[in-house]
Coordinates of C-alpha atoms in Angstrom, one line a residue:
Chain A
M1 CA 3.4 15.6 -27.8
E2 CA 3.8 13.1 -24.9
N3 CA 2.4 13.7 -21.4
Y4 CA 3.6 12.1 -18.2
I5 CA 3.0 12.6 -14.5
V6 CA 6.0 12.1 -12.2
R7 CA 5.4 11.9 -8.5
I8 CA 8.4 12.0 -6.2
Y9 CA 7.9 10.4 -2.8
R10 CA 11.4 10.3 -1.5
R11 CA 14.7 12.1 -2.2
D12 CA 18.0 11.1 -0.6
S13 CA 19.6 14.1 1.0
V14 CA 23.1 12.7 0.4
D15 CA 22.8 11.1 -3.0
P16 CA 20.7 13.2 -5.4
N17 CA 20.5 10.2 -7.8
K18 CA 18.4 8.3 -5.3
V19 CA 14.8 9.4 -6.0
A20 CA 11.8 7.2 -5.5
G21 CA 8.5 7.9 -7.3
I22 CA 5.9 7.0 -9.7
F23 CA 5.9 7.6 -13.4
E24 CA 2.5 7.7 -15.2
S25 CA 2.0 7.8 -18.9
V26 CA -1.1 9.9 -19.4
E27 CA -2.1 8.6 -22.9
Q28 CA -1.3 5.0 -22.3
E29 CA -2.7 5.1 -18.7
T30 CA 0.3 3.0 -17.4
E31 CA 2.0 3.5 -14.1
N32 CA 5.6 2.5 -13.2
T33 CA 7.8 3.1 -10.3
F34 CA 11.4 4.3 -10.2
T35 CA 14.0 4.3 -7.4
D36 CA 16.7 6.4 -9.0
L37 CA 17.2 8.9 -11.7
S38 CA 18.6 6.4 -14.2
S39 CA 15.5 4.2 -13.9
L40 CA 13.4 7.3 -14.4
V41 CA 15.3 8.1 -17.6
E42 CA 15.0 4.5 -18.7
L43 CA 11.2 4.7 -18.2
L44 CA 11.1 7.8 -20.3
S45 CA 13.1 6.2 -23.0
T46 CA 11.0 3.0 -23.0
E47 CA 7.7 5.0 -23.1
C48 CA 8.9 7.2 -25.9
P49 CA 7.3 5.9 -29.1
D50 CA 9.4 5.3 -32.2
H51 CA 9.2 8.3 -34.5
E52 CA 8.6 7.9 -38.1
P53 CA 11.8 8.4 -40.1
V54 CA 11.9 11.7 -41.8
D55 CA 12.1 11.7 -45.6
E56 CA 15.1 13.4 -46.9
Chain B
M1 CA -36.4 15.1 -8.7
G2 CA -34.1 15.3 -11.7
V3 CA -34.4 17.6 -14.7
N4 CA -34.8 15.7 -17.9
L5 CA -33.3 17.7 -20.7
E6 CA -36.0 16.7 -22.9
N7 CA -38.5 18.8 -20.8
R8 CA -38.3 22.0 -22.7
H9 CA -40.3 23.9 -20.1
L10 CA -37.4 23.5 -17.6
R11 CA -35.0 25.1 -20.0
R12 CA -36.4 28.5 -19.4
Q13 CA -34.3 31.5 -19.8
H14 CA -33.2 33.3 -16.6
Q15 CA -34.1 36.9 -16.7
Q16 CA -31.3 38.0 -14.5
Q17 CA -29.3 40.9 -15.6
P18 CA -25.7 40.3 -16.5
T19 CA -23.4 40.7 -13.5
S20 CA -21.4 43.8 -13.5
G21 CA -18.2 42.0 -12.8
W22 CA -16.7 38.8 -11.3
S23 CA -17.3 38.1 -7.7
R24 CA -14.0 37.7 -5.9
R25 CA -15.2 34.9 -3.7
P26 CA -18.5 33.8 -5.4
D27 CA -18.7 30.6 -3.5
V28 CA -18.5 31.9 0.1
G29 CA -21.9 32.4 1.6
R30 CA -23.6 32.2 -1.7
L31 CA -26.0 29.5 -2.8
D32 CA -27.9 31.6 -5.3
Q33 CA -26.2 30.7 -8.5
P34 CA -28.7 28.7 -10.5
V35 CA -26.1 26.4 -12.0
R36 CA -23.9 24.3 -9.8
I37 CA -21.2 22.1 -11.4
Y38 CA -19.6 19.2 -9.5
T39 CA -16.2 18.0 -10.9
L40 CA -14.4 16.5 -7.9
G41 CA -14.7 12.8 -7.9
R42 CA -17.8 12.9 -10.1
F43 CA -19.4 15.1 -12.8
S44 CA -22.8 16.4 -12.3
I45 CA -24.7 19.6 -13.0
Q46 CA -27.5 21.0 -11.0
L47 CA -29.9 23.6 -12.4
E48 CA -31.8 25.4 -9.6
G49 CA -31.2 22.5 -7.3
H50 CA -32.3 19.8 -9.7
P51 CA -29.7 17.5 -11.3
L52 CA -29.5 17.5 -15.0
Y53 CA -29.4 14.2 -16.7
G54 CA -29.7 12.7 -20.1
K55 CA -27.5 11.7 -23.0
Q56 CA -26.2 15.2 -23.6
V57 CA -24.9 15.5 -20.0
R58 CA -23.2 12.1 -20.0
Q59 CA -21.4 12.1 -23.3
G60 CA -22.2 15.2 -25.3
R61 CA -19.6 17.4 -26.8
P62 CA -21.2 20.5 -25.2
V63 CA -20.4 19.0 -21.8
E64 CA -16.9 18.3 -22.9
L65 CA -16.6 22.0 -23.9
L66 CA -17.8 23.0 -20.4
Q67 CA -15.3 20.6 -18.8
A68 CA -12.5 22.0 -20.9
L69 CA -13.5 25.5 -20.2
I70 CA -13.4 24.8 -16.4
S71 CA -10.1 23.0 -16.7
L72 CA -8.5 25.8 -18.5
G73 CA -9.4 28.4 -15.9
G74 CA -13.0 29.2 -16.9
R75 CA -12.2 32.8 -17.6
D76 CA -11.2 34.4 -20.9
V77 CA -10.3 31.1 -22.5
G78 CA -9.6 31.6 -26.2
L79 CA -11.8 29.7 -28.6
D80 CA -8.7 28.6 -30.4
T81 CA -7.3 27.1 -27.2
L82 CA -10.6 25.2 -26.7
A83 CA -10.6 24.1 -30.3
Q84 CA -7.1 22.7 -29.9
A85 CA -8.0 20.9 -26.7
L86 CA -11.2 19.3 -28.0
W87 CA -10.3 18.8 -31.7
P88 CA -6.5 18.5 -31.7
D89 CA -6.5 16.6 -35.0
T90 CA -8.9 18.8 -36.8
D91 CA -8.0 21.7 -39.2
G92 CA -7.9 25.1 -37.4
D93 CA -11.0 26.6 -39.1
L94 CA -13.1 23.5 -38.9
A95 CA -12.1 23.0 -35.2
R96 CA -13.0 26.6 -34.5
N97 CA -16.3 26.2 -36.2
N98 CA -16.9 23.1 -34.1
V99 CA -16.3 25.1 -30.9
E100 CA -18.8 27.8 -32.0
V101 CA -21.5 25.2 -32.9
T102 CA -20.9 23.3 -29.6
L103 CA -21.0 26.5 -27.6
H104 CA -24.4 27.2 -29.1
R105 CA -25.5 23.7 -28.1
L106 CA -24.1 24.2 -24.6
R107 CA -26.0 27.4 -24.1
R108 CA -29.2 25.7 -25.2
L109 CA -28.5 22.9 -22.8
F110 CA -28.5 25.2 -19.8
G111 CA -30.9 27.8 -21.0
V112 CA -29.4 30.3 -18.6
K113 CA -28.8 33.7 -20.1
N114 CA -25.3 35.1 -19.6
L115 CA -23.9 32.0 -18.1
L116 CA -21.4 31.7 -20.9
L117 CA -19.9 35.0 -21.9
L118 CA -18.0 35.5 -25.1
H119 CA -15.9 38.6 -25.6
D120 CA -13.2 39.1 -28.2
Q121 CA -13.2 35.4 -29.0
R122 CA -12.6 34.5 -25.4
L123 CA -15.1 32.4 -23.4
S124 CA -15.8 32.7 -19.7
L125 CA -18.1 30.9 -17.3
N126 CA -20.0 33.6 -15.4
S127 CA -19.3 32.8 -11.7
G128 CA -22.2 35.0 -10.7
L129 CA -24.5 32.4 -12.3
G130 CA -22.4 29.2 -12.2
W131 CA -20.7 27.7 -9.2
V132 CA -18.0 25.1 -9.7
D133 CA -16.8 22.9 -6.8
A134 CA -13.2 22.8 -7.9
W135 CA -13.0 26.6 -8.0
S136 CA -14.6 26.8 -4.6
F137 CA -12.2 24.3 -3.3
E138 CA -9.2 26.1 -4.6
R139 CA -10.2 29.4 -3.2
L140 CA -10.9 27.8 0.2
V141 CA -7.6 25.9 0.3
N142 CA -5.7 29.1 -0.6
H143 CA -7.6 30.9 2.2
A144 CA -6.7 28.0 4.6
E145 CA -3.0 28.4 3.6
R146 CA -3.1 32.0 4.7
L147 CA -4.8 31.0 8.0
L148 CA -2.3 28.3 8.9
P149 CA 0.5 30.6 10.1
L150 CA -2.0 32.4 12.3
A151 CA -3.2 29.2 14.0
A152 CA -1.7 30.2 17.4
D153 CA -4.9 32.3 17.8
P154 CA -7.9 30.2 19.0
V155 CA -10.2 32.3 16.8
M156 CA -8.2 31.3 13.7
V157 CA -8.1 27.7 14.9
R158 CA -11.9 27.6 14.9
Q159 CA -12.0 29.3 11.5
L160 CA -9.6 26.7 10.2
A161 CA -11.7 23.9 11.6
R162 CA -14.7 25.2 9.6
V163 CA -12.7 25.7 6.5
G164 CA -11.0 22.3 6.8
E165 CA -14.4 20.5 7.1
R166 CA -15.7 22.3 4.1
L167 CA -12.6 21.4 2.1
M168 CA -13.0 17.8 2.9
A169 CA -16.6 17.8 2.0
L170 CA -15.8 19.5 -1.3
Y171 CA -13.0 17.1 -2.3
Q172 CA -15.0 14.0 -3.2
G173 CA -12.2 12.8 -5.4
N174 CA -9.8 13.9 -8.1
F175 CA -10.9 16.5 -10.6
L176 CA -12.7 15.0 -13.6
E177 CA -10.8 11.8 -13.1
R178 CA -13.4 9.4 -14.5
E179 CA -14.7 11.7 -17.2
T180 CA -12.0 11.9 -19.8
T181 CA -8.6 10.6 -20.7
S182 CA -7.7 13.9 -22.3
T183 CA -4.8 15.9 -21.0
W184 CA -6.5 19.2 -20.4
P185 CA -7.8 18.4 -16.9
L186 CA -4.4 17.3 -15.7
R187 CA -2.9 20.6 -14.6
L188 CA -5.9 21.5 -12.4
R189 CA -6.3 18.0 -11.2
E190 CA -2.7 17.7 -10.0
R191 CA -2.7 21.2 -8.6
L192 CA -5.8 20.6 -6.5
R193 CA -4.6 17.2 -5.3
S194 CA -1.2 18.7 -4.3
K195 CA -2.8 21.6 -2.4
L196 CA -5.1 19.2 -0.6
M197 CA -2.2 17.0 0.5
R198 CA -0.3 20.0 1.7
H199 CA -3.3 21.3 3.5
I200 CA -3.9 18.0 5.3
L201 CA -0.4 17.9 6.6
G202 CA -0.6 21.6 7.6
I203 CA -4.0 21.4 9.4
G204 CA -3.1 18.1 11.0
R205 CA -0.1 19.7 12.6
V206 CA -2.3 22.5 13.9
W207 CA -4.6 19.9 15.6
E208 CA -1.6 18.2 17.0
R209 CA -0.4 21.4 18.5
V210 CA -3.7 22.0 20.3
G211 CA -3.9 18.4 21.5
E212 CA -6.7 17.4 19.1
W213 CA -4.9 14.1 18.2
E214 CA -8.0 12.2 17.1
R215 CA -9.0 15.1 14.8
A216 CA -5.5 15.2 13.4
A217 CA -5.5 11.4 12.8
T218 CA -8.8 11.7 10.9
Y219 CA -7.1 14.1 8.5
Y220 CA -4.0 11.9 8.1
R221 CA -6.2 8.9 7.4
R222 CA -8.1 10.8 4.8
G223 CA -4.8 11.9 3.2
L224 CA -3.7 8.2 3.0
E225 CA -7.0 7.3 1.3
I226 CA -6.0 9.8 -1.4
D227 CA -2.4 8.9 -1.6
P228 CA -1.2 5.8 0.3
L229 CA 2.4 6.4 -0.5
T230 CA 3.0 9.6 1.4
E231 CA 5.3 8.6 4.2
A232 CA 4.9 11.8 6.2
L233 CA 1.2 11.0 6.7
Y234 CA 2.1 7.6 8.2
Q235 CA 4.6 9.3 10.5
R236 CA 2.1 11.8 11.8
L237 CA -0.6 9.2 12.1
M238 CA 1.7 7.0 14.2
I239 CA 2.4 10.0 16.5
C240 CA -1.3 10.7 16.9
C241 CA -2.1 7.1 17.7
R242 CA 0.8 7.0 20.2
E243 CA -0.4 10.2 21.9
T244 CA -3.9 8.8 22.3
G245 CA -2.6 5.5 23.6
H246 CA -3.6 3.5 20.5
Y247 CA -0.3 1.7 20.2
G248 CA -1.8 -1.1 18.1
D249 CA -3.1 1.4 15.5
A250 CA 0.3 3.1 15.5
I251 CA 2.1 -0.2 14.8
A252 CA -0.5 -1.0 12.1
A253 CA 0.2 2.4 10.5
Y254 CA 3.9 1.6 10.4
L255 CA 3.3 -1.9 9.0
R256 CA 1.1 -0.5 6.3
C257 CA 3.7 2.1 5.4
E258 CA 6.3 -0.6 5.3
T259 CA 4.2 -2.8 3.0
M260 CA 3.3 0.1 0.6
L261 CA 6.9 1.2 0.2
A262 CA 8.2 -2.3 -0.3
S263 CA 5.5 -3.2 -2.8
H264 CA 5.9 0.0 -4.8
F265 CA 9.5 0.9 -4.5
D266 CA 11.2 -2.0 -2.8
I267 CA 12.5 0.4 -0.2
K268 CA 12.2 0.5 3.6
P269 CA 10.6 3.2 5.6
S270 CA 12.9 6.2 6.2
P271 CA 15.1 6.3 9.4
A272 CA 12.7 8.8 10.9
T273 CA 9.7 6.4 10.5
Q274 CA 11.7 3.5 11.7
S275 CA 12.8 5.3 14.8
L276 CA 9.2 6.2 15.6
F277 CA 8.4 2.6 15.3
C278 CA 11.3 1.5 17.5
A279 CA 10.2 4.0 20.2
L280 CA 6.7 2.5 20.1
K281 CA 8.0 -1.0 20.7
R282 CA 9.9 0.3 23.8

């Protein structure tokens, strides 16, 4: 399981994609900022560790 | 004087009878619990007014069990839940056994009978014998939230003032922030922090309404110490400084807001903050 804290400091009332905040990875104790939803998704994707391939 | 855990004579059993039930508001007006546990901005335990110290308190598993118990609500927490929190990579039976052994050690550490109650494999910290600052804070902040809508009444305002001061005194920092990198304190930590920030904005507005600008500004400044990215606090602080004629402080607040937002998010202050600033310049 992965744990993150997302703090949102500003939302644009017109453009819902514009969201500014801080993204903290709990286990790795890193902190990054984002200014829109796509950069938040990018942070999530970057932080996500590679999973071991499943044996078939 | 501290209480060294090696001094066996200080680990005496309390002869108090078990409490008949949970006190609804055990913190208010009560200082008679023999155990006081501080978790906000620090971690320390006092037994009958004397701080406990020693290796067991600083790094022992028993203390981690206590911290996890508090984090998970402190009441009727399943032993399996505690086992999973503290020994996530250990086999279920072994982890469960670890909890039981550690609980035995924790009880010995305190030496306070009935402090830790185990019923149906669920553990509780008896609030009649143990006071926890975080719980006291949460009860008070909830109480303050109920008072805020009634703040037109001067009696309520005075009551809010007392509650507000007590809350600020209790909140010495975030819950168990320096104690562990585990995830189990997170929910309570974030909840308390969020409630505090909401309270600061709420009580600050009350002081503004009654013309206590300096007092409101003190709250906003304290909020900014906890979270320097909350733009609403800068806005309110600017207004308070303007109303007391401290234009330089109001401008300084704006400039700090501008710097913080630029350095963290590469954004400008919101139009509302900018228009406050423009009005100051006029």
